[in-house]
Coordinates of C-alpha atoms in Angstrom, one line a residue:
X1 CA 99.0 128.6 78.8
X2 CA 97.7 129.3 75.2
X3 CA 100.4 129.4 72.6
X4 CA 99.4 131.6 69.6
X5 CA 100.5 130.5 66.0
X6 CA 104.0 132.2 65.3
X7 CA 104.4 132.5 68.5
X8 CA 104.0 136.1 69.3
X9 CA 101.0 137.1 71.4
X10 CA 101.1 140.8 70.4
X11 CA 100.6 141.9 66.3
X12 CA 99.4 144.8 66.7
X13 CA 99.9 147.8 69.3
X14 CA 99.3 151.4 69.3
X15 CA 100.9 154.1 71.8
X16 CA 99.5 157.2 73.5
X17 CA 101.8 159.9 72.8
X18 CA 102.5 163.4 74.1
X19 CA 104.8 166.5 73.2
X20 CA 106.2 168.3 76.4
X21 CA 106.6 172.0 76.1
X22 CA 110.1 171.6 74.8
X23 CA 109.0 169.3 72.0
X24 CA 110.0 166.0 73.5
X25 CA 107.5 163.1 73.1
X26 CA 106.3 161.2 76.0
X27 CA 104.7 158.0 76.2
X28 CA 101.3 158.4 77.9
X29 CA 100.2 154.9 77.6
X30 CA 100.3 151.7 75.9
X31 CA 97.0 150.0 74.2
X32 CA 97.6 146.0 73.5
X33 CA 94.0 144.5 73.9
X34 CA 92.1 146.4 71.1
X35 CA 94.1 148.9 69.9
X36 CA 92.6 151.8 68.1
X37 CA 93.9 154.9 66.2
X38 CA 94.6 153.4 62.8
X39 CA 91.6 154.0 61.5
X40 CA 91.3 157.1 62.6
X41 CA 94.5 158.3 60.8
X42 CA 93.0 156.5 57.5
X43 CA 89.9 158.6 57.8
X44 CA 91.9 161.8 58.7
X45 CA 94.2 161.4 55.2
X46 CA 91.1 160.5 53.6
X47 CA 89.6 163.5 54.0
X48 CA 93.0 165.9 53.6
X49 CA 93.8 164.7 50.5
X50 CA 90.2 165.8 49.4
X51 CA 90.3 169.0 50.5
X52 CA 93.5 170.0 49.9
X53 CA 94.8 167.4 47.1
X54 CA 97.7 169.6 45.5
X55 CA 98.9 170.6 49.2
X56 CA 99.0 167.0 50.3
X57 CA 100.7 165.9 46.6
X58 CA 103.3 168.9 46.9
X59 CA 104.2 167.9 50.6
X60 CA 104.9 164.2 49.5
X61 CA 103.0 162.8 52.6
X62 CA 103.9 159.0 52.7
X63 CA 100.9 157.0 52.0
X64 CA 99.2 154.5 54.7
X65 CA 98.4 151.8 52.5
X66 CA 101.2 149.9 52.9
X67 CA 100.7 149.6 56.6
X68 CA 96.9 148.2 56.0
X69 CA 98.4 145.4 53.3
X70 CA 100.7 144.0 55.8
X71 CA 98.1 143.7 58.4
X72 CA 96.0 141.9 56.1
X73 CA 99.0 139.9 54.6
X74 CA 99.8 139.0 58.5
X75 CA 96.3 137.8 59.1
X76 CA 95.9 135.7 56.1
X77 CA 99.5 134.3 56.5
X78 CA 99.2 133.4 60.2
X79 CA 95.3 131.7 59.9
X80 CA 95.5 128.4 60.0
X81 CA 95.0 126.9 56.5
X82 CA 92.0 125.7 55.1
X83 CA 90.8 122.3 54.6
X84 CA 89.8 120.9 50.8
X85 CA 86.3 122.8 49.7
X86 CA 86.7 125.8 52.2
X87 CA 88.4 128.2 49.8
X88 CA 90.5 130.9 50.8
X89 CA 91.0 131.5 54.9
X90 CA 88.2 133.5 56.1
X91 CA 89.1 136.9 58.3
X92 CA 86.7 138.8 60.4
X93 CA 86.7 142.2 62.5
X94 CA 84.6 141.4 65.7
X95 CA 83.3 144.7 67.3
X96 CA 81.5 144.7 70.7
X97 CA 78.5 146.8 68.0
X98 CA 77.0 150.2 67.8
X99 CA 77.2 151.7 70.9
X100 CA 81.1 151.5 71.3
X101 CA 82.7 154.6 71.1
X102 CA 85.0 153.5 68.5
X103 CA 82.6 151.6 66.1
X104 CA 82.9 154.0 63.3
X105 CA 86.7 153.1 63.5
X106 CA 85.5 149.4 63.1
X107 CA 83.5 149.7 60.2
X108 CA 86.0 151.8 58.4
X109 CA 88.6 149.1 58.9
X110 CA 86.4 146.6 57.8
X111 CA 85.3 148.2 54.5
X112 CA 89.1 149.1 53.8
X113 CA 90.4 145.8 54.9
X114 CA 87.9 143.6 52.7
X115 CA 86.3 142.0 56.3
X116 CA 83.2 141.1 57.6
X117 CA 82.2 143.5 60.2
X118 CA 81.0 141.1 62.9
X119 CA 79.4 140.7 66.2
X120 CA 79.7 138.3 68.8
X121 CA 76.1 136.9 68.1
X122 CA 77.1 136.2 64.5
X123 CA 79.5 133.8 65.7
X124 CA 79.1 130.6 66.7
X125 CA 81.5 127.8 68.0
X126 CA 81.1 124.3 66.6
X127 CA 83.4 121.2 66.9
X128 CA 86.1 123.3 67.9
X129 CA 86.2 125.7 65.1
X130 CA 84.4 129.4 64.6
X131 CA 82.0 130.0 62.6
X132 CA 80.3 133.2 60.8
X133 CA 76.6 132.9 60.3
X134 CA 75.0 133.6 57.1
X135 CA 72.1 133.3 54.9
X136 CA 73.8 130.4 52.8
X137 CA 74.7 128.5 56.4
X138 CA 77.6 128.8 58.4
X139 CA 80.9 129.6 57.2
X140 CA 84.5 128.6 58.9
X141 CA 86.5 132.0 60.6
X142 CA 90.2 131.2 60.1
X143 CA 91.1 134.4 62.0
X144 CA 89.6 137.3 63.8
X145 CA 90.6 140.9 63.8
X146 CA 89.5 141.4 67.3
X147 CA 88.9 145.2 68.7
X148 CA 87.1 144.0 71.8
X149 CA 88.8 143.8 75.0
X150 CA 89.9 140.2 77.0
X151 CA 87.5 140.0 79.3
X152 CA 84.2 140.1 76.8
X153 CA 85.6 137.8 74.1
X154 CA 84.2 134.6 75.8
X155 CA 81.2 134.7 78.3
X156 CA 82.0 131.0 78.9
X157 CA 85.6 130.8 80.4
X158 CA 86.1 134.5 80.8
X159 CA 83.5 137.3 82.3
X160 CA 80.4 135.2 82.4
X161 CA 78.0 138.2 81.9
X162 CA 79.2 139.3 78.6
X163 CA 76.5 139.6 76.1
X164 CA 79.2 140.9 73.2
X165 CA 81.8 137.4 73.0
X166 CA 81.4 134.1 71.5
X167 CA 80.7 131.4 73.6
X168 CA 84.1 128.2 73.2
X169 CA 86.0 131.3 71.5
X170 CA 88.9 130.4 74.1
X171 CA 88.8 127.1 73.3
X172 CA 89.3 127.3 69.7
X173 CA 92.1 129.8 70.6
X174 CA 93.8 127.1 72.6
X175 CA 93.5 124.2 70.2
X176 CA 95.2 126.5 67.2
X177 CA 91.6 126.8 65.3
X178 CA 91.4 130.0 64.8
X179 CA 94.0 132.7 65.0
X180 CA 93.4 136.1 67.5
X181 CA 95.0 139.4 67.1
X182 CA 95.6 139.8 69.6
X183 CA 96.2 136.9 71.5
X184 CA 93.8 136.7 74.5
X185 CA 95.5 137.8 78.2
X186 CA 97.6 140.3 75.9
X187 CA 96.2 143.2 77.5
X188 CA 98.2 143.1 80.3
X189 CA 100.9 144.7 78.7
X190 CA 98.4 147.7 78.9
X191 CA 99.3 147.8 82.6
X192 CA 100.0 151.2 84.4
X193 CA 102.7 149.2 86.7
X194 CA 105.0 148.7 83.9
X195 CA 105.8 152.0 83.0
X196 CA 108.0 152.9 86.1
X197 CA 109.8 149.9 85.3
X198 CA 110.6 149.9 81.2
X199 CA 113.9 152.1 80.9
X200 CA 115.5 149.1 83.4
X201 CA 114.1 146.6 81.2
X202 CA 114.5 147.8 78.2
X203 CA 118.2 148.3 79.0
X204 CA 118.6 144.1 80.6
X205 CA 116.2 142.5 78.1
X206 CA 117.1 144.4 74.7
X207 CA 120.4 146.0 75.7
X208 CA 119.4 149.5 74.7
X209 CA 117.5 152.6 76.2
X210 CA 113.9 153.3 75.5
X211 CA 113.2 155.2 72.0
X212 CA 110.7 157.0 73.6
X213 CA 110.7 158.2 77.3
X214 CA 107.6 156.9 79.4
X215 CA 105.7 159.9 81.4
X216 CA 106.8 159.3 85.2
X217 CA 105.0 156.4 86.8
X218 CA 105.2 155.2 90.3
X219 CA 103.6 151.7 91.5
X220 CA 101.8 152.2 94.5
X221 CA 102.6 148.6 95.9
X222 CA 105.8 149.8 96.5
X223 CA 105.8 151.0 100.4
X224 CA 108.1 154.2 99.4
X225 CA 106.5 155.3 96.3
X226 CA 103.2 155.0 98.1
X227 CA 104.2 157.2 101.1
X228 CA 106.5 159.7 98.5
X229 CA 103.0 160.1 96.6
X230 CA 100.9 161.4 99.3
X231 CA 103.7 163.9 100.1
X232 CA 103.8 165.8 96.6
X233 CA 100.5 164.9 95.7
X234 CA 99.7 168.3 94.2
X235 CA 101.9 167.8 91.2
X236 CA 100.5 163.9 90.5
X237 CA 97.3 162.2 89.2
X238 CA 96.2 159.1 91.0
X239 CA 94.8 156.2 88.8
X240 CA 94.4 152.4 88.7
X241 CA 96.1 150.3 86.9
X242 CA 93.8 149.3 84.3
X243 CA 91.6 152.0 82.4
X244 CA 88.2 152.4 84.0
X245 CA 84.9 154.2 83.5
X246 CA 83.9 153.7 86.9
X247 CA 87.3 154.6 88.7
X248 CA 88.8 157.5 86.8
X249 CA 92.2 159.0 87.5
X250 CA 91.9 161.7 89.9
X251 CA 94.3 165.0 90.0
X252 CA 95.8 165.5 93.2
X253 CA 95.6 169.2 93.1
X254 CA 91.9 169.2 92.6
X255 CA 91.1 167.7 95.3
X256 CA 89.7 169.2 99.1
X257 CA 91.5 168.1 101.9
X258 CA 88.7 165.8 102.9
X259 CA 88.8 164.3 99.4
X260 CA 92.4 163.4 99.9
X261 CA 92.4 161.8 103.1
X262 CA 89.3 159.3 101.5
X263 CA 91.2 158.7 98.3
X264 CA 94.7 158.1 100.8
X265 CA 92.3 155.4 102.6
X266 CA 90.7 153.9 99.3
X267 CA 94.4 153.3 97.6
X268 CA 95.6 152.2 101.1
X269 CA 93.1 149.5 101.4
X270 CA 94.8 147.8 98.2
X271 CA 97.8 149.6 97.0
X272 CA 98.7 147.0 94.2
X273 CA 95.9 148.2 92.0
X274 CA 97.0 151.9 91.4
X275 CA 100.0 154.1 90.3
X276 CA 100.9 157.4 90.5
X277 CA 102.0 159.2 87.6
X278 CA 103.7 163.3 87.1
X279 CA 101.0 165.6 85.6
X280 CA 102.4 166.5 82.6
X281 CA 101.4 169.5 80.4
X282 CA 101.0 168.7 76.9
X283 CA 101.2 170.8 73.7
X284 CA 98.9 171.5 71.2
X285 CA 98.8 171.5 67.8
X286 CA 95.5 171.7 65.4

């Protein structure tokens, strides 16, 4: 029931892509809680335009910079606006720390972006408004650049054992204090379920086919995709519907025939929580 400022839950998304054998992209996934790969590509033109600076001036690659000004442009303009004696809206880049596998991403952003680099434990939630703690006292966060998932961002009204959120974050979100990108709850766009379904509703909501195929996804809740699955199971992957490190997706051909029977059973027992999905072959490229 939270409405975000402008209105839009989702500012920024990324896409996992693939090219088939014939050079056709597929869409592999979507990432809407924390999505990474920006970063990434800054670091990776970073470093080609140092090593080969005349190649990457003769090729005319476009540059990325504009993309990183309107991200900070879109943060600043959507924050809510400071009161007299704050000065200029405060934006922060909360990372779950160190020891996620994407931190270096984080801090690269954050250098680039002119933001704090911040933790949950260097926030802190008074009278309804978020805070950055600092050695001159605490400071107001007008909006956070957030690149941890939904479910940490606030040990009190969402996964009570998080050790990585800020406590009243939720709360802050709901009363229009503080401005999230995303919006909490947006991850569920990240849902394997949808796939199956976008080329129908991309065709009823926006009136037009996809731009990009999605990679063939079944919903297991469905009674007949559930019993088609079992039947061609050599030539599918089997996963849930959220991304897990302890449930990955399983091939179907790697499995015994033992193995399948238990993994037939384990879906079975709650069919709404998995999808099936064509094992694609990808190309490479260095």
């Amino acid at each position: 029931g939270i409405a975000p400022r402008g209105g839009a839950h989702l500012r920024f998304c990324a896409v996992d892509v693939g090219r088939s054998p014939d050079g056709h992209w597929w869409v592999l996934g979507d990432r809407t809680q924390a999505p990474s790969g920006a970063g990434y590509a800054l670091e990776n033109r970073l470093v080609v335009s140092r090593v080969f600076p005349q190649m990457f001036s003769d090729l005319n690659v476009p540059h990325l910079a504009s993309f990183f000004a309107a991200v900070r442009d879109s943060l600043l303009h959507w924050a809510p606006k400071p009161t007299a004696g704050e000065g200029a809206p405060l934006v922060v880049l909360l990372t779950p720390g160190p020891f996620n596998e994407t931190y270096f991403e984080h801090a690269l952003l954050a250098r680039y972006l002119g933001f704090p680099l911040v933790e949950g434990s260097d926030l802190t939630v008074r009278s309804g408004c978020v805070w950055m703690k600092t050695v001159e006292g605490l400071k107001r966060v007008h909006a956070i650049l957030r690149r941890q998932d939904d479910d940490y961002c606030d040990p009190l009204e969402l996964r009570s054992d998080s050790a990585l959120g800020v406590a009243g974050l939720t709360d802050c979100a709901r009363r229009g204090t503080v401005f999230l990108g995303n919006a909490l709850g947006s991850g569920v766009i990240e849902s394997g379920a949808l796939l199956g379904y976008l080329p129908k509703l991309s065709e009823q909501l926006l009136g037009e086919p996809l731009k990009l195929p999605s990679v063939a996804t079944w919903w297991l809740g469905e009674p007949a995709a559930f019993d088609d699955a079992w039947k061609r199971l050599d030539k599918l992957l089997i996963k849930p519907l959220e991304r897990s490190a302890r449930e990955p997706a399983l091939f179907g051909a790697d499995l015994s025939a033992d193995e399948r029977v238990l993994l037939r059973a384990r879906v079975a027992a709650r069919p709404q929580r998995y999808v099936a999905q064509e094992w694609v072959h990808v190309s490479q490229a260095p």
